[in-house]
XYZ file of N, CA, C and O in Angstrom:
260
model
N -13.243 -36.259 59.779
C -12.854 -36.613 58.424
C -13.068 -35.352 57.479
O -12.297 -35.242 56.511
N -13.986 -34.469 57.920
C -14.120 -33.264 57.079
C -12.835 -32.401 56.999
O -12.502 -31.911 55.992
N -12.321 -32.240 58.229
C -11.063 -31.422 58.325
C -9.924 -32.155 57.576
O -9.181 -31.444 56.860
N -9.912 -33.456 57.672
C -8.853 -34.269 56.943
C -9.037 -34.022 55.412
O -8.009 -33.863 54.668
N -10.275 -34.070 54.924
C -10.522 -33.863 53.459
C -10.190 -32.419 53.054
O -9.630 -32.235 51.983
N -10.336 -31.426 53.889
C -9.988 -30.045 53.524
C -8.461 -29.844 53.431
O -7.951 -29.207 52.607
N -7.769 -30.485 54.443
C -6.361 -30.364 54.462
C -5.685 -30.998 53.304
O -4.590 -30.707 53.004
N -6.200 -32.022 52.730
C -5.648 -32.797 51.660
C -6.219 -32.360 50.261
O -5.996 -33.018 49.295
N -6.974 -31.219 50.286
C -7.571 -30.704 48.990
C -8.424 -31.800 48.355
O -8.332 -32.012 47.119
N -9.300 -32.419 49.087
C -10.218 -33.399 48.644
C -9.549 -34.671 48.110
O -10.055 -35.335 47.205
N -8.360 -34.995 48.694
C -7.646 -36.185 48.293
C -6.621 -35.998 47.302
O -6.018 -36.902 46.775
N -6.450 -34.788 46.709
C -5.570 -34.492 45.690
C -4.123 -34.388 46.119
O -3.192 -34.755 45.334
N -3.827 -34.048 47.290
C -2.444 -33.919 47.853
C -2.076 -35.058 48.574
O -2.278 -35.361 49.789
N -1.421 -35.993 47.813
C -1.072 -37.315 48.319
C -0.119 -37.387 49.501
O -0.201 -38.088 50.386
N 0.852 -36.342 49.484
C 1.827 -36.337 50.528
C 1.095 -36.048 51.928
O 1.343 -36.582 52.936
N 0.198 -35.020 51.897
C -0.521 -34.672 53.096
C -1.394 -35.832 53.601
O -1.704 -36.134 54.722
N -1.975 -36.577 52.592
C -2.781 -37.848 53.005
C -2.044 -38.777 53.721
O -2.449 -39.251 54.750
N -0.864 -39.087 53.282
C -0.082 -40.093 54.032
C 0.355 -39.593 55.382
O 0.183 -40.401 56.350
N 0.652 -38.382 55.528
C 1.045 -37.736 56.885
C -0.221 -37.813 57.795
O -0.030 -38.281 58.961
N -1.291 -37.301 57.262
C -2.480 -37.289 58.062
C -2.910 -38.653 58.446
O -3.427 -38.873 59.656
N -2.875 -39.620 57.573
C -3.257 -41.011 57.881
C -2.428 -41.483 59.091
O -2.934 -42.137 59.988
N -1.145 -41.251 59.027
C -0.234 -41.736 60.077
C -0.469 -41.050 61.398
O -0.637 -41.738 62.480
N -0.675 -39.744 61.407
C -0.853 -39.013 62.617
C -2.259 -39.308 63.179
O -2.272 -39.516 64.515
N -3.237 -39.430 62.501
C -4.615 -39.613 63.003
C -4.931 -41.120 63.125
O -6.080 -41.456 63.559
N -3.990 -41.984 62.697
C -4.195 -43.417 62.704
C -5.533 -43.874 62.011
O -6.332 -44.576 62.406
N -5.675 -43.200 60.752
C -6.791 -43.564 59.914
C -6.211 -44.238 58.617
O -5.150 -43.743 58.147
N -6.882 -45.272 58.245
C -6.330 -45.917 56.916
C -6.853 -45.184 55.718
O -7.819 -44.551 55.741
N -6.083 -45.386 54.628
C -6.477 -44.860 53.357
C -7.814 -45.444 52.929
O -8.617 -44.788 52.297
N -8.021 -46.712 53.269
C -9.272 -47.404 52.915
C -10.445 -46.750 53.491
O -11.559 -46.876 52.969
N -10.350 -46.108 54.631
C -11.467 -45.436 55.255
C -11.641 -44.014 54.710
O -12.738 -43.430 54.674
N -10.535 -43.370 54.255
C -10.602 -42.001 53.831
C -11.182 -41.932 52.434
O -12.055 -41.044 52.186
N -10.762 -42.741 51.426
C -11.263 -42.572 50.111
C -12.811 -42.931 49.910
O -13.464 -42.097 49.224
N -13.423 -43.791 50.660
C -14.863 -43.864 50.537
C -15.582 -42.616 51.167
O -16.667 -42.232 50.571
N -14.943 -42.021 52.158
C -15.524 -40.771 52.717
C -15.479 -39.683 51.706
O -16.512 -39.004 51.523
N -14.488 -39.585 50.852
C -14.448 -38.558 49.820
C -15.481 -38.734 48.775
O -16.042 -37.826 48.274
N -15.767 -40.007 48.417
C -16.813 -40.261 47.379
C -18.234 -39.958 47.829
O -19.069 -39.650 47.125
N -18.442 -39.993 49.223
C -19.766 -39.698 49.675
C -19.953 -38.444 50.494
O -21.038 -38.122 50.999
N -18.914 -37.622 50.553
C -19.007 -36.427 51.393
C -19.947 -35.335 50.997
O -20.519 -34.591 51.785
N -20.307 -35.324 49.687
C -21.261 -34.244 49.182
C -22.633 -34.822 49.145
O -23.573 -34.092 48.611
N -22.902 -36.044 49.470
C -24.275 -36.600 49.376
C -25.014 -36.171 50.536
O -24.542 -35.933 51.636
N -26.376 -36.025 50.370
C -27.164 -35.498 51.527
C -27.231 -36.578 52.548
O -27.118 -37.827 52.282
N -27.370 -36.142 53.795
C -27.473 -37.140 54.907
C -28.817 -37.888 54.836
O -29.850 -37.250 54.451
N -28.820 -39.123 55.034
C -29.959 -40.013 54.813
C -31.128 -39.724 55.750
O -32.277 -39.972 55.430
N -30.922 -39.100 56.836
C -31.929 -38.736 57.835
C -32.265 -37.221 57.777
O -32.873 -36.689 58.752
N -31.805 -36.521 56.725
C -32.056 -35.005 56.702
C -33.549 -34.711 56.700
O -33.867 -33.694 57.438
N -34.346 -35.470 56.041
C -35.796 -35.099 56.079
C -36.401 -35.331 57.520
O -37.251 -34.419 57.890
N -36.024 -36.289 58.255
C -36.440 -36.494 59.530
C -35.934 -35.382 60.467
O -36.653 -34.931 61.244
N -34.719 -35.027 60.361
C -34.125 -33.925 61.121
C -34.906 -32.680 60.818
O -35.107 -31.894 61.793
N -35.198 -32.363 59.582
C -35.962 -31.077 59.305
C -37.337 -31.116 59.917
O -37.721 -30.110 60.414
N -37.906 -32.266 59.846
C -39.346 -32.340 60.515
C -39.278 -32.193 62.001
O -40.061 -31.511 62.583
N -38.248 -32.720 62.564
C -38.051 -32.604 64.057
C -37.778 -31.093 64.428
O -38.319 -30.661 65.354
N -36.999 -30.364 63.621
C -36.698 -28.990 63.840
C -38.002 -28.139 63.724
O -38.274 -27.324 64.468
N -38.843 -28.518 62.668
C -40.115 -27.783 62.523
C -41.034 -27.981 63.766
O -41.636 -26.994 64.152
N -41.192 -29.230 64.304
C -41.970 -29.507 65.345
C -41.449 -28.745 66.634
O -42.190 -28.146 67.320
N -40.131 -28.711 66.789
C -39.591 -27.988 67.908
C -39.813 -26.496 67.686
O -40.091 -25.844 68.902
N -39.731 -25.972 66.609
C -40.005 -24.547 66.399
C -41.410 -24.145 66.569
O -41.751 -22.964 66.969
N -42.431 -25.117 66.388
C -43.811 -24.859 66.527
C -44.245 -24.683 68.010
O -45.241 -24.038 68.313
N -43.489 -25.310 68.883
C -43.845 -25.266 70.333
C -43.653 -23.937 70.881
O -42.538 -23.361 70.928
N -44.817 -23.321 71.504
C -44.706 -22.022 71.934
C -44.035 -21.962 73.345
O -43.514 -20.923 73.787
N -43.921 -23.031 74.016
C -43.315 -23.166 75.352
C -41.900 -23.626 75.236
O -41.255 -23.871 76.260
N -41.356 -23.746 74.096
C -40.009 -24.316 73.919
C -38.882 -23.386 74.572
O -37.843 -23.859 75.057
N -39.152 -22.150 74.604
C -38.113 -21.242 75.171
C -37.959 -21.333 76.699
O -36.980 -20.906 77.311
N -38.968 -21.981 77.352
C -38.887 -22.108 78.853
C -38.201 -23.445 79.206
O -38.081 -23.715 80.411
N -37.926 -24.345 78.237
C -37.384 -25.610 78.602
C -36.045 -25.503 78.950
O -35.195 -24.840 78.271
N -35.560 -26.191 80.005
C -34.239 -26.282 80.376
C -33.690 -25.255 81.147
O -32.688 -24.889 81.572
């Protein structure tokens, strides 16, 4: 959807929206709610940041995998 939003100038270019919806088989009803929430922070961002910090603290993490 992010690519879709960029190609339609954030929903401003109506002709491209119609074409992209047909090609990608995405409805307008799914696209416009995405535009309204695309700049909101992810609801699990705090958890993801904490997990990243824990992973970075592990001294043996570079030997995993």
